[in-house]
PDB file of C-alpha atoms in Angstrom:
ATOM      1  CA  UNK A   1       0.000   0.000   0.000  1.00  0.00           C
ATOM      2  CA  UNK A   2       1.070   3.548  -0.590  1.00  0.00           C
ATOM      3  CA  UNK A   3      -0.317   6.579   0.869  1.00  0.00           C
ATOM      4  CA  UNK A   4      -0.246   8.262  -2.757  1.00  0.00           C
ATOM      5  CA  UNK A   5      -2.852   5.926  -3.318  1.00  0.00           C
ATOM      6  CA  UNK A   6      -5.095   7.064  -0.260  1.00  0.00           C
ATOM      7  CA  UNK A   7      -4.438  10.590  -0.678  1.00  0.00           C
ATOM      8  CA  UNK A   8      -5.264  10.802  -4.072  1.00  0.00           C
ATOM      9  CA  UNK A   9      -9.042   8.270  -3.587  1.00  0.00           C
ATOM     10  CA  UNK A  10      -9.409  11.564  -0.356  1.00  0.00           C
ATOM     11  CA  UNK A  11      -9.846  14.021  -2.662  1.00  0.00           C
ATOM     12  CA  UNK A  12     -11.593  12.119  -5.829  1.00  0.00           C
ATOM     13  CA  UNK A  13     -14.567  11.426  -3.242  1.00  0.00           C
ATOM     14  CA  UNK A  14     -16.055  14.318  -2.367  1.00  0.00           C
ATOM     15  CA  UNK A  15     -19.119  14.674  -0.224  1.00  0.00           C
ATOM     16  CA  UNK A  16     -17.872  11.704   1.607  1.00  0.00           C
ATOM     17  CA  UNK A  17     -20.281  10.441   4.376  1.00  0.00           C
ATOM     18  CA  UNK A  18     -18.666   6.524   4.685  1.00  0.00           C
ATOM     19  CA  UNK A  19     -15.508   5.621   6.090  1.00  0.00           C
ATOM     20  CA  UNK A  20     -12.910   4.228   3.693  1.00  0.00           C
ATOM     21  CA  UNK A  21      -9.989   2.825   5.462  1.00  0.00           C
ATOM     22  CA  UNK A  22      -6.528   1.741   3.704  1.00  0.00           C
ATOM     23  CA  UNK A  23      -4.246  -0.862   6.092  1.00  0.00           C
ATOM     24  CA  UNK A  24      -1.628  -3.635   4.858  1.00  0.00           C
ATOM     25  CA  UNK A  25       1.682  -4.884   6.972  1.00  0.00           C
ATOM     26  CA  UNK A  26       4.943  -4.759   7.027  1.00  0.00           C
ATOM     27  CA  UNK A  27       5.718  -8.159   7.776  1.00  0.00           C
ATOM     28  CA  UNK A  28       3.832 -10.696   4.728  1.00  0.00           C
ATOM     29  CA  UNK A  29       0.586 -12.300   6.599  1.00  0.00           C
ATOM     30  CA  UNK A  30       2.149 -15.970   5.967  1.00  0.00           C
ATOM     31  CA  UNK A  31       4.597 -15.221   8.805  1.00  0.00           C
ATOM     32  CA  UNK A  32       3.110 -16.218  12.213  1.00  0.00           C
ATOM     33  CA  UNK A  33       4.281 -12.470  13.586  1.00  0.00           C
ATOM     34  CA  UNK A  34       2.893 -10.717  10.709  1.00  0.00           C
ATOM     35  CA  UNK A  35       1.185  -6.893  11.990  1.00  0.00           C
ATOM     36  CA  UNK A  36      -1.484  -7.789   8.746  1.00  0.00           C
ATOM     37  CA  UNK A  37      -4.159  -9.641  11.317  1.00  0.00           C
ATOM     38  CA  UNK A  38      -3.998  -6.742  13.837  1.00  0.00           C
ATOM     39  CA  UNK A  39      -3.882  -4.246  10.886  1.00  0.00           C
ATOM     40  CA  UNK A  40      -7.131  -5.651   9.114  1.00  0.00           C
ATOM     41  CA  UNK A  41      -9.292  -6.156  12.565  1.00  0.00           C
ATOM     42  CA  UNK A  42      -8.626  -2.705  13.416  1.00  0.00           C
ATOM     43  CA  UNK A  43      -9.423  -1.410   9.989  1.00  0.00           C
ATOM     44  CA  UNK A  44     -12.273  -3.209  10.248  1.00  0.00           C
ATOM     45  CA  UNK A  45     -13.320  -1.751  13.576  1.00  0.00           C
ATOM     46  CA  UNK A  46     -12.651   1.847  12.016  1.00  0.00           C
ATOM     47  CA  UNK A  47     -14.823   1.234   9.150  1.00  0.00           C
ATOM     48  CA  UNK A  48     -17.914  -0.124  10.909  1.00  0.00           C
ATOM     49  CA  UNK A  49     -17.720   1.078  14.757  1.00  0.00           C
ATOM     50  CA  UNK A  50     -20.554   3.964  15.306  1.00  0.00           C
ATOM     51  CA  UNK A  51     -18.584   6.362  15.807  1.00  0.00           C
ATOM     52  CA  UNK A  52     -17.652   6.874  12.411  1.00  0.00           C
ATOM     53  CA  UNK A  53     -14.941   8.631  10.805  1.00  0.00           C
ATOM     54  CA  UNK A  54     -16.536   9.751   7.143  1.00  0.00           C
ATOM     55  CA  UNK A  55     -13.507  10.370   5.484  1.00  0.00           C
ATOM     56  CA  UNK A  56     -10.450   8.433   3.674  1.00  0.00           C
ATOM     57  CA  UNK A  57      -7.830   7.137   6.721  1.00  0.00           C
ATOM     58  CA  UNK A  58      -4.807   5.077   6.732  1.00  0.00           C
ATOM     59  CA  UNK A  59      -4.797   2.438   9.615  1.00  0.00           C
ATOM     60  CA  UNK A  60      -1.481   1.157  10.785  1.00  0.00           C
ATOM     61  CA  UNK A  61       0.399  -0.530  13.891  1.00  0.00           C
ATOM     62  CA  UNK A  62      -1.998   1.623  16.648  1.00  0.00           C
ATOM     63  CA  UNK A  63      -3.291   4.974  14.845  1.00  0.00           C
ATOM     64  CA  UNK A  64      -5.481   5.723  12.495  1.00  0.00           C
ATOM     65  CA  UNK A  65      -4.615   8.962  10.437  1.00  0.00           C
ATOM     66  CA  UNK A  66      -6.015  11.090   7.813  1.00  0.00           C
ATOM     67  CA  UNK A  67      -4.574   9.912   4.041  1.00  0.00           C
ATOM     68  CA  UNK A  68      -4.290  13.323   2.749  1.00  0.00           C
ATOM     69  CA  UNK A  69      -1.831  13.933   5.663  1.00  0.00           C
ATOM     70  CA  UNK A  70      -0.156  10.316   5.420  1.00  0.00           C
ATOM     71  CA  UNK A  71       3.774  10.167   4.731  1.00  0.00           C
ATOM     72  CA  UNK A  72       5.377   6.537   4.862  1.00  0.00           C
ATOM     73  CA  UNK A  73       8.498   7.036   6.885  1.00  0.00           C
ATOM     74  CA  UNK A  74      10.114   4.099   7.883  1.00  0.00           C
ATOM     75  CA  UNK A  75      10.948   0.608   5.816  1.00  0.00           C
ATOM     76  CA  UNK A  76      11.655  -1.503   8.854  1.00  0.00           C
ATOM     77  CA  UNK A  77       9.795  -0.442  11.923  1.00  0.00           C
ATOM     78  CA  UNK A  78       6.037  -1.726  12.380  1.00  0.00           C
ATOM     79  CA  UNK A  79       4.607   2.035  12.772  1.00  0.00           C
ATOM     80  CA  UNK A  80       5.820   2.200   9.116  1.00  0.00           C
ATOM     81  CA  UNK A  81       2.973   5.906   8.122  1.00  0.00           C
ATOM     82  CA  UNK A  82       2.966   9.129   9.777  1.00  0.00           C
ATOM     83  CA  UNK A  83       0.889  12.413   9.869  1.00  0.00           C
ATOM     84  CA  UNK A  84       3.602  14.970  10.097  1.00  0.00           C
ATOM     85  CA  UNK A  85       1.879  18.041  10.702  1.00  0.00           C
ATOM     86  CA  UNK A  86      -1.525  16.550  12.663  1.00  0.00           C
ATOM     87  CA  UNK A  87      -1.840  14.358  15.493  1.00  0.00           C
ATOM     88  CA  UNK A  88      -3.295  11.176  14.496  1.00  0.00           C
ATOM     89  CA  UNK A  89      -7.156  10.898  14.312  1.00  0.00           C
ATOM     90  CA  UNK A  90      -7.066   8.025  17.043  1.00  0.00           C
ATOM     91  CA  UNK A  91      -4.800   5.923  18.837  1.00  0.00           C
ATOM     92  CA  UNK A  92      -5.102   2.853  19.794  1.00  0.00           C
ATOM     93  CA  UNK A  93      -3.625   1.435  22.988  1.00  0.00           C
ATOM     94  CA  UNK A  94      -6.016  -0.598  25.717  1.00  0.00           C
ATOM     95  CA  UNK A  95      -8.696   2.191  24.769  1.00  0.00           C
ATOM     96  CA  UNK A  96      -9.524   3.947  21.817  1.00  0.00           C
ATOM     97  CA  UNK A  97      -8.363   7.302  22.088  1.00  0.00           C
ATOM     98  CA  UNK A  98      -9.848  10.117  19.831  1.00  0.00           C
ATOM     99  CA  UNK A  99      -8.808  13.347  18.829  1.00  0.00           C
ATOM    100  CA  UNK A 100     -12.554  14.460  17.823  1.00  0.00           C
ATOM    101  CA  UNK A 101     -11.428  17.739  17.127  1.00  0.00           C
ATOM    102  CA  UNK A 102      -9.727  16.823  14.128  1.00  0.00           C
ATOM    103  CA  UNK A 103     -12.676  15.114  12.611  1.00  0.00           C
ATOM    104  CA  UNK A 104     -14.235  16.697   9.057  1.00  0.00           C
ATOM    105  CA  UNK A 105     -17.994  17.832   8.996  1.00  0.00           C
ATOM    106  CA  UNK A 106     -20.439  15.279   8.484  1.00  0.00           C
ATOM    107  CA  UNK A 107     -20.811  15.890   4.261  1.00  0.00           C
ATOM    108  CA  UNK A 108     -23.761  17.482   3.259  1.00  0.00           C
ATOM    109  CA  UNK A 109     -23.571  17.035  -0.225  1.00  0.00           C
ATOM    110  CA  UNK A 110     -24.458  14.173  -2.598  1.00  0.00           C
ATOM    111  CA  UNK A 111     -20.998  11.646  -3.172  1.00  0.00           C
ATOM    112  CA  UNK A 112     -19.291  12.612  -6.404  1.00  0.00           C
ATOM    113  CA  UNK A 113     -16.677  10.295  -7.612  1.00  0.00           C
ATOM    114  CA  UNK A 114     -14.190  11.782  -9.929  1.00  0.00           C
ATOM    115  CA  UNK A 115     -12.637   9.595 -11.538  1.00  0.00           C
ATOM    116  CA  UNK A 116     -10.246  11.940 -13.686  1.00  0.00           C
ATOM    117  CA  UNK A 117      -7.156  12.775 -12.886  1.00  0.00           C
ATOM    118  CA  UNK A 118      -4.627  14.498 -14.495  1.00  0.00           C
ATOM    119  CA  UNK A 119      -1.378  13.961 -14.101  1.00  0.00           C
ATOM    120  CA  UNK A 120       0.837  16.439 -16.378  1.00  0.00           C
ATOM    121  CA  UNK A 121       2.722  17.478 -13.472  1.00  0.00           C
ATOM    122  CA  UNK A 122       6.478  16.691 -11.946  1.00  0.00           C
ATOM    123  CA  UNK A 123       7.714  16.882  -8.470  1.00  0.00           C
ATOM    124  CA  UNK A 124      11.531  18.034  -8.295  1.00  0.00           C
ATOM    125  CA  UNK A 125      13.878  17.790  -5.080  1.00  0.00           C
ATOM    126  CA  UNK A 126      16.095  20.609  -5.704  1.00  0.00           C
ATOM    127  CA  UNK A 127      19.647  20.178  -4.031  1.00  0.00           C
ATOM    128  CA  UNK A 128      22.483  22.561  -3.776  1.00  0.00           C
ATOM    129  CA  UNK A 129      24.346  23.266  -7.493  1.00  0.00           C
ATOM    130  CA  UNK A 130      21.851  22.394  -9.431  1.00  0.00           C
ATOM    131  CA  UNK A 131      21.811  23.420 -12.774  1.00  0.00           C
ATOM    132  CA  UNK A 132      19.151  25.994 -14.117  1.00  0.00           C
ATOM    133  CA  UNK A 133      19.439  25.380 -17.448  1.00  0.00           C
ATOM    134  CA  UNK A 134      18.145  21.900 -17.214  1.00  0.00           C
ATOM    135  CA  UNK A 135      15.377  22.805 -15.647  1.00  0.00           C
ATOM    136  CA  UNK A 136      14.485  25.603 -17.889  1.00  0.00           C
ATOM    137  CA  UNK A 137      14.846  22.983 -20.748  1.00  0.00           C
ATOM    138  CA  UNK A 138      11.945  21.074 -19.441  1.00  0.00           C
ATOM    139  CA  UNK A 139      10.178  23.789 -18.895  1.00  0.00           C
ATOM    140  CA  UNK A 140      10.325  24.910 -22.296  1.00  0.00           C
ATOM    141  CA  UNK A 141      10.084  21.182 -23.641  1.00  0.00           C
ATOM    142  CA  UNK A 142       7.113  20.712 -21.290  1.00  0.00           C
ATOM    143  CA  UNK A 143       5.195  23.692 -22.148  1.00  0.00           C
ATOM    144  CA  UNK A 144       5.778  23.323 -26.032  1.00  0.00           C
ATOM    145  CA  UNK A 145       4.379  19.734 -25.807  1.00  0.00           C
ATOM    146  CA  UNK A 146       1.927  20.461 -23.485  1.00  0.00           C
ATOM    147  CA  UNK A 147       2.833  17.690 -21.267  1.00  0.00           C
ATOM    148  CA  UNK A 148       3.666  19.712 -18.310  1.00  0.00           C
ATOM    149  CA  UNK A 149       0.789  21.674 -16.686  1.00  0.00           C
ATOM    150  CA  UNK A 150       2.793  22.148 -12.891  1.00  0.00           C
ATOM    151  CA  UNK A 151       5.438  21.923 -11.334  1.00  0.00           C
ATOM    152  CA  UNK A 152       6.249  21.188  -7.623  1.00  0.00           C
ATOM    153  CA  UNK A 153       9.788  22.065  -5.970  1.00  0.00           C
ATOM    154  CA  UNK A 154      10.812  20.457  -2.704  1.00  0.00           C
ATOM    155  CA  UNK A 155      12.848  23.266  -1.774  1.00  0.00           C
ATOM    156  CA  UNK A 156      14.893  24.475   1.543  1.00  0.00           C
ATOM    157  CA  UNK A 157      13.198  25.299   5.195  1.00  0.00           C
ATOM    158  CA  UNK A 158      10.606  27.473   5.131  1.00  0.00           C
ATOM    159  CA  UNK A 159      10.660  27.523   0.612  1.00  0.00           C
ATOM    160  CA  UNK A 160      13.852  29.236  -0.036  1.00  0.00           C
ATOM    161  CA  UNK A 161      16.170  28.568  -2.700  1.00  0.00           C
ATOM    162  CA  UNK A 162      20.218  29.793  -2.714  1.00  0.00           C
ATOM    163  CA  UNK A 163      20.244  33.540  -2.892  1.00  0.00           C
ATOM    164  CA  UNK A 164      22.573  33.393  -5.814  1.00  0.00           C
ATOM    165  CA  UNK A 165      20.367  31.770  -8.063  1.00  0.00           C
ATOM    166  CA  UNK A 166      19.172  34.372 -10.164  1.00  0.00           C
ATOM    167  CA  UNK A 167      18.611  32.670 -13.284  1.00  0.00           C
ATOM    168  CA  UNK A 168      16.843  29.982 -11.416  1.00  0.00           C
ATOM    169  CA  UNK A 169      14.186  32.698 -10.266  1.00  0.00           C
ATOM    170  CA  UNK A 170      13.948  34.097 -13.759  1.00  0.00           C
ATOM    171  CA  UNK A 171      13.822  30.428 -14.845  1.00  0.00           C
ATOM    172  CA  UNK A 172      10.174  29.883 -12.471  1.00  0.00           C
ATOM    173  CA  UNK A 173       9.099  33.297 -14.060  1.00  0.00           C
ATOM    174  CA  UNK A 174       8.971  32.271 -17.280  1.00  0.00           C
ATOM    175  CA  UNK A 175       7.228  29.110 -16.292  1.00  0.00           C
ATOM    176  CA  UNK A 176       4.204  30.675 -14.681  1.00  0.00           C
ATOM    177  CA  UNK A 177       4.302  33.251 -17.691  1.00  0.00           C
ATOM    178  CA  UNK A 178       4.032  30.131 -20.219  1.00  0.00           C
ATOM    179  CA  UNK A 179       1.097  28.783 -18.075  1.00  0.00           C
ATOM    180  CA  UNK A 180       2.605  26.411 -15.563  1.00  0.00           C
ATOM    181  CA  UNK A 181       1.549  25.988 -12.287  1.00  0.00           C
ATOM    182  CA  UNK A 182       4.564  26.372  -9.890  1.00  0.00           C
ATOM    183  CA  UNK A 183       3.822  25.505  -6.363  1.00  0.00           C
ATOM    184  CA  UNK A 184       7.031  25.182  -3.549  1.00  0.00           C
ATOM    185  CA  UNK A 185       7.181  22.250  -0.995  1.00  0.00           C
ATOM    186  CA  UNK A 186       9.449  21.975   1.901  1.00  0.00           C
ATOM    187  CA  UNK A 187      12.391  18.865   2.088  1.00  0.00           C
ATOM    188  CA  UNK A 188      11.417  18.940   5.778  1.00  0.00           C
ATOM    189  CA  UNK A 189       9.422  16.694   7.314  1.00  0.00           C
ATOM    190  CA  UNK A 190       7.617  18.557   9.347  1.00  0.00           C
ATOM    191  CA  UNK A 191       6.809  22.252   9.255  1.00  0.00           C
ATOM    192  CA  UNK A 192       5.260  24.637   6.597  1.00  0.00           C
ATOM    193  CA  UNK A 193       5.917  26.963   3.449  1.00  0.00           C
ATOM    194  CA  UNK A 194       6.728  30.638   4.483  1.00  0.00           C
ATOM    195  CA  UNK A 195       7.872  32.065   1.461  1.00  0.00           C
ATOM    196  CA  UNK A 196       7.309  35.518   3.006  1.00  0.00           C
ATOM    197  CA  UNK A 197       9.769  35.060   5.640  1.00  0.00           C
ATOM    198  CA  UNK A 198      13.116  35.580   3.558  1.00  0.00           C
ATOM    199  CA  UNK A 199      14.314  37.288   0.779  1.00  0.00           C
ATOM    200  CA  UNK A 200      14.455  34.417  -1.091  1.00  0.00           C
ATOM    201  CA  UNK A 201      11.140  33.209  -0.879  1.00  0.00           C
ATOM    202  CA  UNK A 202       9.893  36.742  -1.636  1.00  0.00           C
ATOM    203  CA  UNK A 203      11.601  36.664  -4.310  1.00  0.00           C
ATOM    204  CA  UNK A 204       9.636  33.228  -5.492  1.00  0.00           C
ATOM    205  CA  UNK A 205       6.627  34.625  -4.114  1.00  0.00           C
ATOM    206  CA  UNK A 206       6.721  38.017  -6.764  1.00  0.00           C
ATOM    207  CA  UNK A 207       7.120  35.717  -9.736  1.00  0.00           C
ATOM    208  CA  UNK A 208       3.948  33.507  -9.007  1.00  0.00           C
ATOM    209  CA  UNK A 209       5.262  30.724  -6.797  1.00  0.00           C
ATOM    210  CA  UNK A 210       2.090  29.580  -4.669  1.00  0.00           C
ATOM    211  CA  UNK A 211       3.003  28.722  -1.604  1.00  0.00           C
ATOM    212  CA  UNK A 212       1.807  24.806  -0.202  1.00  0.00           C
ATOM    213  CA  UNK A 213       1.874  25.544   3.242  1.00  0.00           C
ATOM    214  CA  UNK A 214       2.033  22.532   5.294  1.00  0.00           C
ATOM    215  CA  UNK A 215       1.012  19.613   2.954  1.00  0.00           C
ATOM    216  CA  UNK A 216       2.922  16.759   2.349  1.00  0.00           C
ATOM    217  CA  UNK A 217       4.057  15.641  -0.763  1.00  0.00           C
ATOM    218  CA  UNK A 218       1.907  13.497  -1.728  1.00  0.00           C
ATOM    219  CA  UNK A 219      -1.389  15.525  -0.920  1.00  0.00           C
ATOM    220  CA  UNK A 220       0.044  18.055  -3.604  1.00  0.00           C
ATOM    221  CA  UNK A 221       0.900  16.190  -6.079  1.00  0.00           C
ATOM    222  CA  UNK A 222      -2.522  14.548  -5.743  1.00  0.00           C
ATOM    223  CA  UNK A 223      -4.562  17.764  -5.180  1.00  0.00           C
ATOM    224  CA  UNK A 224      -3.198  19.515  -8.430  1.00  0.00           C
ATOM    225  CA  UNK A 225      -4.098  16.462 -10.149  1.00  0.00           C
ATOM    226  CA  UNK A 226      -7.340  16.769  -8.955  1.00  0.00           C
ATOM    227  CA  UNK A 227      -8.187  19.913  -9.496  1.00  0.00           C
ATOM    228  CA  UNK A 228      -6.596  20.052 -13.084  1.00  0.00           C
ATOM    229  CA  UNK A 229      -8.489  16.826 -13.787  1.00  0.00           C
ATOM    230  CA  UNK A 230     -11.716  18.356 -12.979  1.00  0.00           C
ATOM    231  CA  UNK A 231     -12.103  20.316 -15.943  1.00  0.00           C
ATOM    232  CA  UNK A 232     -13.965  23.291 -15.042  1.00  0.00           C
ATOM    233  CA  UNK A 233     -11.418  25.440 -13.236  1.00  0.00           C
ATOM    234  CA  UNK A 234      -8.784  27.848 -14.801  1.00  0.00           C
ATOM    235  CA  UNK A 235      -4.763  27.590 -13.627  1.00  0.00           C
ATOM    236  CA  UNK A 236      -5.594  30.659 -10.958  1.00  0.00           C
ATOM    237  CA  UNK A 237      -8.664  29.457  -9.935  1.00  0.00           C
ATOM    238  CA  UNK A 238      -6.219  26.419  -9.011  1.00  0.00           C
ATOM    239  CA  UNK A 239      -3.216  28.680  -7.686  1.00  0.00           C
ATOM    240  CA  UNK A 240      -6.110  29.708  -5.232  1.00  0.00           C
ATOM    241  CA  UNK A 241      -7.698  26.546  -4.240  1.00  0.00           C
ATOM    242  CA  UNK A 242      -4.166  25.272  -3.010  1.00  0.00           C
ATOM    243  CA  UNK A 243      -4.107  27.118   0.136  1.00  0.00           C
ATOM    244  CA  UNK A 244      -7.611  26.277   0.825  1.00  0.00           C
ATOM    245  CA  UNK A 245      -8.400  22.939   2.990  1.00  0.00           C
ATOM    246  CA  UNK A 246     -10.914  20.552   0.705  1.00  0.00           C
ATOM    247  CA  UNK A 247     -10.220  17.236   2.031  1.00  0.00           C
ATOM    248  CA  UNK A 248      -8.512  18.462   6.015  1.00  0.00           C
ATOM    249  CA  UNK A 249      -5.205  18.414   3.909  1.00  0.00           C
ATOM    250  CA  UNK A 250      -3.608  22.190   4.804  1.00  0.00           C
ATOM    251  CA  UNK A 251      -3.812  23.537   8.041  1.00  0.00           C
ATOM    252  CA  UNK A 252      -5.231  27.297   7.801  1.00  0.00           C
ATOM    253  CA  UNK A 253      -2.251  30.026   7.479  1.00  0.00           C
ATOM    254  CA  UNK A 254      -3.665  31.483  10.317  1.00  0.00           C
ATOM    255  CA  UNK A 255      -3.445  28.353  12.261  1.00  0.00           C
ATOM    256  CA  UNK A 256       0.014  27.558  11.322  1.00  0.00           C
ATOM    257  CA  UNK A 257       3.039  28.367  13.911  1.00  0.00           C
ATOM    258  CA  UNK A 258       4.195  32.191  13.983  1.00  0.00           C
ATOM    259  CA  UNK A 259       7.700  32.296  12.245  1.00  0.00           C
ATOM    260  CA  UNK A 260      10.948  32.677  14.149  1.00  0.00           C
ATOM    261  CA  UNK A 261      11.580  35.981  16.302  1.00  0.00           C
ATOM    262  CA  UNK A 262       7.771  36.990  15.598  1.00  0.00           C
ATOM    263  CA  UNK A 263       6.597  39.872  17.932  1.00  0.00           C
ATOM    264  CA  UNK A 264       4.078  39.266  21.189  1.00  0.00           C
ATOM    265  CA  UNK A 265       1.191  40.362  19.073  1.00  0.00           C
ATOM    266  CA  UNK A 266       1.908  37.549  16.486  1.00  0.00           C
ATOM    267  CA  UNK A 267       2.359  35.314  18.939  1.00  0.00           C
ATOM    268  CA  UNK A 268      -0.912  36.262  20.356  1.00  0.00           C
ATOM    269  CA  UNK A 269      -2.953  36.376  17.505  1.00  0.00           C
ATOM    270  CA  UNK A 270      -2.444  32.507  16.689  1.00  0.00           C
ATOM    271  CA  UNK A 271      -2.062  30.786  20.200  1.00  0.00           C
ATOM    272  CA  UNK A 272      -4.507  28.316  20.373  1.00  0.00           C
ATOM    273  CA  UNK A 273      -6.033  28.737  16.672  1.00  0.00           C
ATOM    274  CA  UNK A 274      -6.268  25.018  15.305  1.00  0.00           C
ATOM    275  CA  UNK A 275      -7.922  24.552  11.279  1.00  0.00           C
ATOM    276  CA  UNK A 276      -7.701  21.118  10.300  1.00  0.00           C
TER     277      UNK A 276
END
């Protein structure tokens, strides 16, 4: 199982009012200490206790977490998933502990499957030296074929990129000017997007890079797919819609942590705000 695959089913239901839960093992089910039994009784439970959870979860080892917020982080250790930037929706130890709090809104629409997505879109891990001129090659090749619609950069801390990189800013200019979506990701693991914050990031931010906040990966990748796939919504109606929480996916910029050596009001003005 991969969590690309449960992110990606979170946001192609919408007006979910079922649970869907995703589970496998680490260790095959033929091996008398397999984690697959435990796995599949508890996904089980999740998917038909009354207390139900009407949205797309991952169940593994002893929490259950939200898919669109569901990074696999470890290839040996039993608690193999992780939410990075949200507690877990439940735990489960002797009891079944809930985080209610972090639960979606009971759907009020009708279930719409969509069943198109489009994926014209790369995901690039930038790392230091790069060269720009490959990049704008496929950028130019991309946009000339058509085959490239966005493009998502896993770049440093907070979205920054090295301060000398001129041509690599220019480079992202003339992608969003040739139509491209160009959304920035963080390398860390946990932690958000604050392309304000620095000069570099500002820099991103005045040529059209849209920030993705706290999302993982995989819940970007996914969501632009989505969105593009749906057919009825132009590339800034889509550069808007990123920031915005559909499937419990972003946490609210307002909720997000105040950034280093932030004053007492800033401080103030988000303690205790949580948008999940």
């Amino acid at each position: 199982m991969h969590c690309s695959t449960a992110t990606a089913l979170s946001f192609m239901l919408e007006n979910l009012s079922k649970p869907v839960v995703f589970t496998g093992s680490q260790i095959p089910i033929a091996q008398p200490h397999s984690d697959a039994r435990r796995n599949l009784v508890m996904a089980l439970i999740f998917a038909s206790r009354h207390l139900q959870i009407n949205e797309v979860t991952i169940f593994f080892h002893d929490r259950l977490i939200r898919a669109c917020r569901a990074s696999k982080v470890n290839t040996n250790a039993l608690r193999a998933f992780d939410s990075p930037n949200i507690p877990p929706l439940a735990t489960v130890g002797i009891t079944i502990k809930e985080n209610d709090h972090l639960f979606l809104p009971q759907a009020r629409g009708v279930l719409r499957a969509h069943t198109k997505m489009d994926t014209r879109l790369l995901a690039l891990r930038m790392l230091p030296g790069f060269d720009d001129q490959i990049l704008r090659q496929m950028i130019r090749a991309g946009a000339e074929s058509g085959s490239l619609k966005a493009l998502v950069l896993q770049l440093y801390g907070t979205g920054n990129a090295p301060s000398v990189k001129e041509d690599f800013v220019k480079c992202l200019e003339e992608a969003t000017e040739l139509g491209i979506l160009v959304v920035a990701a963080t390398q860390c693991h946990r932690g958000s997007v604050m392309m304000g914050h620095y000069a570099t990031g500002k820099a991103l931010e005045k040529v059209g890079v849209i920030s993705s906040l706290d999302m993982t990966t995989e819940a970007i990748s996914c969501k632009i797919a989505y969105l593009m796939g749906r057919g009825d919504l132009s590339m800034d109606e889509i550069a808007n819609l990123m920031c915005v929480s559909m499937r419990g996916e972003v946490t609210h910029s307002d909720a997000l942590p105040p950034p280093p050596f932030s004053s007492t009001y800033q401080r103030a003005m988000r303690k205790g705000r949580l948008y999940y």
